[in-house]
Short mmCIF file of C-alpha atoms and ligand atoms in Angstrom, two decimals:
data_model
loop_
_atom_site.label_atom_id
_atom_site.label_comp_id
_atom_site.label_asym_id
_atom_site.label_seq_id
_atom_site.Cartn_x
_atom_site.Cartn_y
_atom_site.Cartn_z
CA UNK A 103 6.03 14.76 6.75
CA UNK A 104 6.13 11.69 4.54
CA UNK A 105 2.68 12.11 3.03
CA UNK A 106 0.51 15.22 3.01
CA UNK A 107 -2.96 15.00 1.47
CA UNK A 108 -4.84 18.28 1.33
CA UNK A 109 -8.47 18.70 0.28
CA UNK A 110 -8.35 15.96 -2.32
CA UNK A 111 -11.50 15.36 -4.34
CA UNK A 112 -11.84 12.80 -7.13
CA UNK A 113 -14.93 12.70 -9.26
CA UNK A 114 -15.57 9.90 -11.76
CA UNK A 115 -18.29 11.19 -14.06
CA UNK A 116 -20.76 12.41 -11.47
CA UNK A 117 -19.61 10.16 -8.66
CA UNK A 118 -17.46 11.47 -5.81
CA UNK A 119 -14.89 8.73 -5.11
CA UNK A 120 -13.07 11.10 -2.73
CA UNK A 121 -14.71 14.10 -1.11
CA UNK A 122 -12.33 16.75 0.23
CA UNK A 123 -9.96 14.27 1.91
CA UNK A 124 -7.07 15.53 4.06
CA UNK A 125 -4.54 13.72 6.24
CA UNK A 126 -0.85 13.71 7.05
CA UNK A 127 1.46 10.78 7.72
CA UNK A 128 4.73 11.24 9.56
CA UNK A 129 7.98 9.56 8.67
CA UNK A 130 8.15 6.09 10.19
CA UNK A 131 4.43 5.64 10.76
CA UNK A 132 2.63 2.46 9.68
CA UNK A 133 -0.90 3.54 8.88
CA UNK A 134 -3.88 1.38 8.01
CA UNK A 135 -6.31 2.76 5.47
CA UNK A 136 -9.52 1.02 6.36
CA UNK A 137 -12.88 1.05 4.65
CA UNK A 138 -15.48 -1.11 2.92
CA UNK A 139 -15.39 -1.88 -0.81
CA UNK A 140 -15.90 1.23 -2.89
CA UNK A 141 -14.87 3.59 -0.07
CA UNK A 142 -12.14 5.25 -2.15
CA UNK A 143 -9.01 3.52 -0.81
CA UNK A 144 -7.54 2.46 -4.14
CA UNK A 145 -8.35 5.81 -5.72
CA UNK A 146 -6.48 7.62 -2.92
CA UNK A 147 -3.49 5.34 -3.31
CA UNK A 148 -3.38 5.81 -7.10
CA UNK A 149 -3.35 9.57 -6.53
CA UNK A 150 -0.54 9.41 -3.94
CA UNK A 151 1.56 7.27 -6.31
CA UNK A 152 0.90 9.58 -9.32
CA UNK A 153 -1.00 6.97 -11.30
CA UNK A 154 -4.11 9.15 -11.33
CA UNK A 155 -4.55 12.92 -10.92
CA UNK A 156 -7.14 14.19 -8.43
CA UNK A 157 -9.99 16.37 -9.68
CA UNK A 158 -8.81 18.95 -7.15
CA UNK A 159 -6.52 19.17 -4.16
CA UNK A 160 -2.84 18.67 -3.39
CA UNK A 161 -0.64 15.77 -2.38
CA UNK A 162 3.03 15.68 -1.52
CA UNK A 163 5.31 12.79 -0.63
CA UNK A 164 8.62 13.54 1.12
CA UNK A 165 8.08 17.19 0.23
CA UNK A 166 7.62 16.40 -3.47
CA UNK A 167 4.45 17.55 -5.14
CA UNK A 168 2.29 15.32 -7.41
CA UNK A 169 1.72 18.18 -9.87
CA UNK A 170 5.28 19.44 -10.23
CA UNK A 171 7.67 16.72 -9.08
CA UNK A 172 6.00 13.47 -10.13
CA UNK A 173 9.16 11.83 -11.53
CA UNK A 174 11.16 12.50 -8.37
CA UNK A 175 8.17 11.57 -6.22
CA UNK A 176 7.86 8.13 -7.83
CA UNK A 177 11.45 7.32 -6.86
CA UNK A 178 10.54 7.76 -3.20
CA UNK A 179 7.50 5.51 -3.38
CA UNK A 180 7.05 1.76 -3.60
CA UNK A 181 3.60 0.60 -4.68
CA UNK A 182 1.81 -2.71 -4.66
CA UNK A 183 -1.40 -2.07 -6.57
CA UNK A 184 -4.64 -3.92 -5.96
CA UNK A 185 -4.25 -5.94 -9.15
CA UNK A 186 -0.56 -6.76 -8.48
CA UNK A 187 0.29 -6.87 -12.18
CA UNK A 188 3.12 -9.33 -12.81
CA UNK A 189 4.59 -10.93 -15.91
CA UNK A 190 3.56 -14.54 -15.44
CA UNK A 191 5.95 -15.81 -18.12
CA UNK A 192 9.00 -14.31 -16.44
CA UNK A 193 11.08 -16.05 -13.81
CA UNK A 194 10.98 -14.45 -10.35
CA UNK A 195 14.62 -13.43 -10.40
CA UNK A 196 14.50 -12.28 -14.01
CA UNK A 197 11.47 -10.09 -13.24
CA UNK A 198 13.13 -8.50 -10.22
CA UNK A 199 16.29 -7.84 -12.24
CA UNK A 200 14.10 -6.17 -14.86
CA UNK A 201 12.46 -3.93 -12.22
CA UNK A 202 15.89 -3.11 -10.74
CA UNK A 203 16.91 -2.01 -14.25
CA UNK A 204 13.83 0.20 -14.55
CA UNK A 205 14.99 1.96 -11.37
CA UNK A 206 18.56 2.23 -12.73
CA UNK A 207 19.95 0.48 -9.66
CA UNK A 208 23.71 -0.01 -9.72
CA UNK A 209 24.27 -3.41 -8.13
CA UNK A 210 21.35 -5.26 -9.63
CA UNK A 211 22.50 -8.72 -8.50
CA UNK A 212 23.06 -7.63 -4.90
CA UNK A 213 19.80 -5.65 -4.69
CA UNK A 214 17.80 -8.54 -6.10
CA UNK A 215 19.46 -10.90 -3.62
CA UNK A 216 18.55 -8.53 -0.80
CA UNK A 217 14.82 -8.36 -1.63
CA UNK A 218 14.62 -12.08 -2.39
CA UNK A 219 15.96 -12.74 1.08
CA UNK A 220 13.70 -10.13 2.72
CA UNK A 221 10.58 -11.56 1.11
CA UNK A 222 11.55 -15.22 1.56
CA UNK A 223 11.65 -16.01 -2.15
CA UNK A 224 14.96 -17.90 -2.12
CA UNK A 225 13.43 -21.24 -3.11
CA UNK A 226 11.11 -19.73 -5.72
CA UNK A 227 13.51 -17.38 -7.46
CA UNK A 228 14.09 -19.68 -10.44
CA UNK A 229 10.41 -20.47 -10.94
CA UNK A 230 8.07 -18.79 -13.37
CA UNK A 231 5.85 -16.22 -11.64
CA UNK A 232 2.75 -17.86 -13.14
CA UNK A 233 3.62 -21.09 -11.30
CA UNK A 234 3.63 -19.49 -7.84
CA UNK A 235 0.86 -19.63 -5.23
CA UNK A 236 -1.07 -16.44 -4.53
CA UNK A 237 0.95 -15.80 -1.37
CA UNK A 238 4.22 -16.04 -3.25
CA UNK A 239 2.92 -13.83 -6.05
CA UNK A 240 2.15 -11.24 -3.36
CA UNK A 241 5.72 -11.56 -2.12
CA UNK A 242 7.00 -10.89 -5.62
CA UNK A 243 4.69 -7.86 -5.71
CA UNK A 244 6.14 -6.61 -2.42
CA UNK A 245 9.70 -7.38 -3.56
CA UNK A 246 9.25 -5.22 -6.68
CA UNK A 247 7.73 -2.47 -4.52
CA UNK A 248 10.72 -2.30 -2.14
CA UNK A 249 13.63 -3.04 -4.49
CA UNK A 250 14.64 0.63 -4.75
CA UNK A 251 14.46 0.97 -0.97
CA UNK A 252 11.67 3.58 -1.05
CA UNK A 253 11.03 5.93 1.87
CA UNK A 254 7.30 5.37 1.51
CA UNK A 255 5.57 2.07 0.83
CA UNK A 256 1.96 2.00 -0.41
CA UNK A 257 0.27 -1.41 -0.29
CA UNK A 258 -3.24 -1.83 -1.66
CA UNK A 259 -4.91 -4.77 0.12
CA UNK A 260 -1.68 -6.76 0.32
CA UNK A 261 -3.21 -9.73 2.14
CA UNK A 262 -6.51 -10.18 0.31
CA UNK A 263 -7.00 -13.78 -0.77
CA UNK A 264 -4.16 -15.24 1.29
CA UNK A 265 -4.48 -18.27 3.52
CA UNK A 266 -3.88 -17.81 7.27
CA UNK A 267 -0.19 -18.82 7.18
CA UNK A 268 0.59 -16.59 4.22
CA UNK A 269 -1.31 -13.79 5.94
CA UNK A 270 0.91 -13.91 9.02
CA UNK A 271 4.06 -14.00 6.90
CA UNK A 272 3.08 -11.02 4.76
CA UNK A 273 2.02 -9.05 7.85
CA UNK A 274 5.39 -9.73 9.46
CA UNK A 275 7.12 -8.61 6.32
CA UNK A 276 5.19 -5.32 6.34
CA UNK A 277 5.97 -4.78 10.03
CA UNK A 278 9.64 -5.39 9.37
CA UNK A 279 9.73 -2.85 6.56
CA UNK A 280 7.78 -0.37 8.67
CA UNK A 281 10.50 -0.30 11.33
CA UNK A 282 12.50 2.20 9.29
CA UNK A 283 10.08 3.47 6.66
CA UNK A 284 6.63 4.93 6.22
CA UNK A 285 3.91 2.48 5.22
CA UNK A 286 0.31 3.07 4.16
CA UNK A 287 -1.68 -0.10 3.63
CA UNK A 288 -5.32 -0.47 2.72
CA UNK A 289 -7.51 -3.22 4.03
CA UNK A 290 -11.11 -3.96 4.88
CA UNK A 291 -10.08 -6.20 7.76
CA UNK A 292 -10.10 -4.63 11.20
CA UNK A 293 -7.80 -7.26 12.71
CA UNK A 294 -5.20 -6.54 10.10
CA UNK A 295 -4.94 -2.94 11.22
CA UNK A 296 -4.59 -4.05 14.84
CA UNK A 297 -1.89 -6.55 13.89
CA UNK A 298 0.28 -4.26 11.81
CA UNK A 299 -0.47 -0.55 12.24
CA UNK A 300 0.23 2.27 14.71
CA UNK A 301 -2.62 4.34 13.41
CA UNK A 302 -5.77 3.97 11.34
CA UNK A 303 -7.51 6.27 8.89
CA UNK A 304 -11.05 5.16 8.18
CA UNK A 305 -12.81 6.12 4.98
CA UNK A 306 -16.39 5.56 3.91
CA UNK A 307 -18.06 6.80 0.70
CA UNK A 308 -15.06 9.01 -0.02
CA UNK A 309 -15.13 10.75 3.37
CA UNK A 310 -12.66 10.33 6.21
CA UNK A 311 -14.72 9.21 9.20
CA UNK A 312 -11.90 8.63 11.70
CA UNK A 313 -8.17 9.17 12.04
CA UNK A 314 -6.81 7.79 15.28
CA UNK A 315 -4.19 5.64 16.98
CA UNK A 316 -5.05 1.98 17.45
CA UNK A 317 -5.33 2.22 21.24
CA UNK A 318 -7.96 4.96 20.93
CA UNK A 319 -10.31 2.94 18.73
CA UNK A 320 -13.70 2.28 20.30
CA UNK A 321 -13.57 -0.87 22.42
CA UNK A 322 -16.26 -2.75 20.58
CA UNK A 323 -14.58 -2.42 17.21
CA UNK A 324 -13.97 -6.06 16.42
CA UNK A 325 -15.57 -5.62 13.04
CA UNK A 326 -15.71 -2.76 10.62
CA UNK A 327 -19.52 -2.76 10.85
CA UNK A 328 -19.38 -2.35 14.63
CA UNK A 329 -16.82 0.37 14.29
CA UNK A 330 -18.92 2.38 11.81
CA UNK A 331 -21.87 1.95 14.13
CA UNK A 332 -19.87 3.30 17.09
CA UNK A 333 -18.41 6.18 15.11
CA UNK A 334 -21.73 7.32 13.70
CA UNK A 335 -23.39 7.25 17.14
CA UNK A 336 -21.07 9.91 18.52
P1 ADP B 84 -11.92 0.91 -2.67
O1 ADP B 84 -10.51 0.68 -3.11
O2 ADP B 84 -12.05 1.48 -1.31
O3 ADP B 84 -12.75 -0.34 -2.82
P2 ADP B 84 -12.11 2.56 -5.07
O4 ADP B 84 -11.18 3.69 -4.87
O5 ADP B 84 -11.66 1.46 -5.94
O6 ADP B 84 -12.58 2.00 -3.64
O7 ADP B 84 -13.47 3.10 -5.67
C1 ADP B 84 -14.17 4.21 -5.10
C2 ADP B 84 -15.41 4.49 -5.93
O8 ADP B 84 -15.04 5.00 -7.20
C3 ADP B 84 -16.23 3.24 -6.20
O9 ADP B 84 -17.59 3.56 -6.15
C4 ADP B 84 -15.83 2.84 -7.61
O10 ADP B 84 -16.86 2.18 -8.27
C5 ADP B 84 -15.52 4.18 -8.25
N1 ADP B 84 -14.47 4.06 -9.27
C6 ADP B 84 -13.21 3.63 -9.06
N2 ADP B 84 -12.48 3.67 -10.20
C7 ADP B 84 -13.32 4.14 -11.16
C8 ADP B 84 -13.19 4.43 -12.57
N3 ADP B 84 -12.02 4.25 -13.19
N4 ADP B 84 -14.27 4.91 -13.21
C9 ADP B 84 -15.43 5.11 -12.58
N5 ADP B 84 -15.63 4.88 -11.26
C10 ADP B 84 -14.60 4.39 -10.57
MG1 MG B 85 -9.58 -1.01 -3.65
#
């Protein structure tokens, strides 16, 4: 198993952001994590990537446990957070070289070349990050997430705020990466899941309400609202 989440609860103050959540993701799956704003998607992703401890429960990634093996676990995981924090004053290539250094990669130049090519940043690599469009900033965010060739890629709303062309390009990029690796991506767009994922886990108010393959989704599930309606009628 690439990701195992077992009975995870996260309480902020008195609020349950996650309520006894469990799921497993196999190696090579591309899974959509779908839910409305405030459902608990980002919280779950921060827990899987060891940025936040759960209140209770267990998570492992590639057999490594968040409580005992967090340093090793982080090496297996690439993460694009919701905020996509980037150093706007750095040049694209300089930033990626810096991240490669953080991961102690050996052939920094070659690895940076590889991700620049994969993410289509060839023409932007000598620009300052702050000067890039939102779509290209997202590409830099994805490039830093995959530079160490992680087994598991966690992308928190990677296409939010992109224009339709950029959207297609980023989705293709995710699909490409998902051919050999495990990907979990969050979104509140139903069509995104259909375009990119094999499987969907749906969360609402911190509870998993569905976990199914795309072909088994209710027929009238064009929108998230319709889907929730269908699911709660059963
Ligand atoms: P999503 O990513 O699905 O929009 P989040 O995981 O960001 O959802 O948030 C889940 C719930 O937890 C929301 O109600 C949110 O307001 C709350 N929450 C998230 N982070 C914090 C925090 N640091 N402190 C208090 N409440 C938080
Ligand atoms: Mg979020």
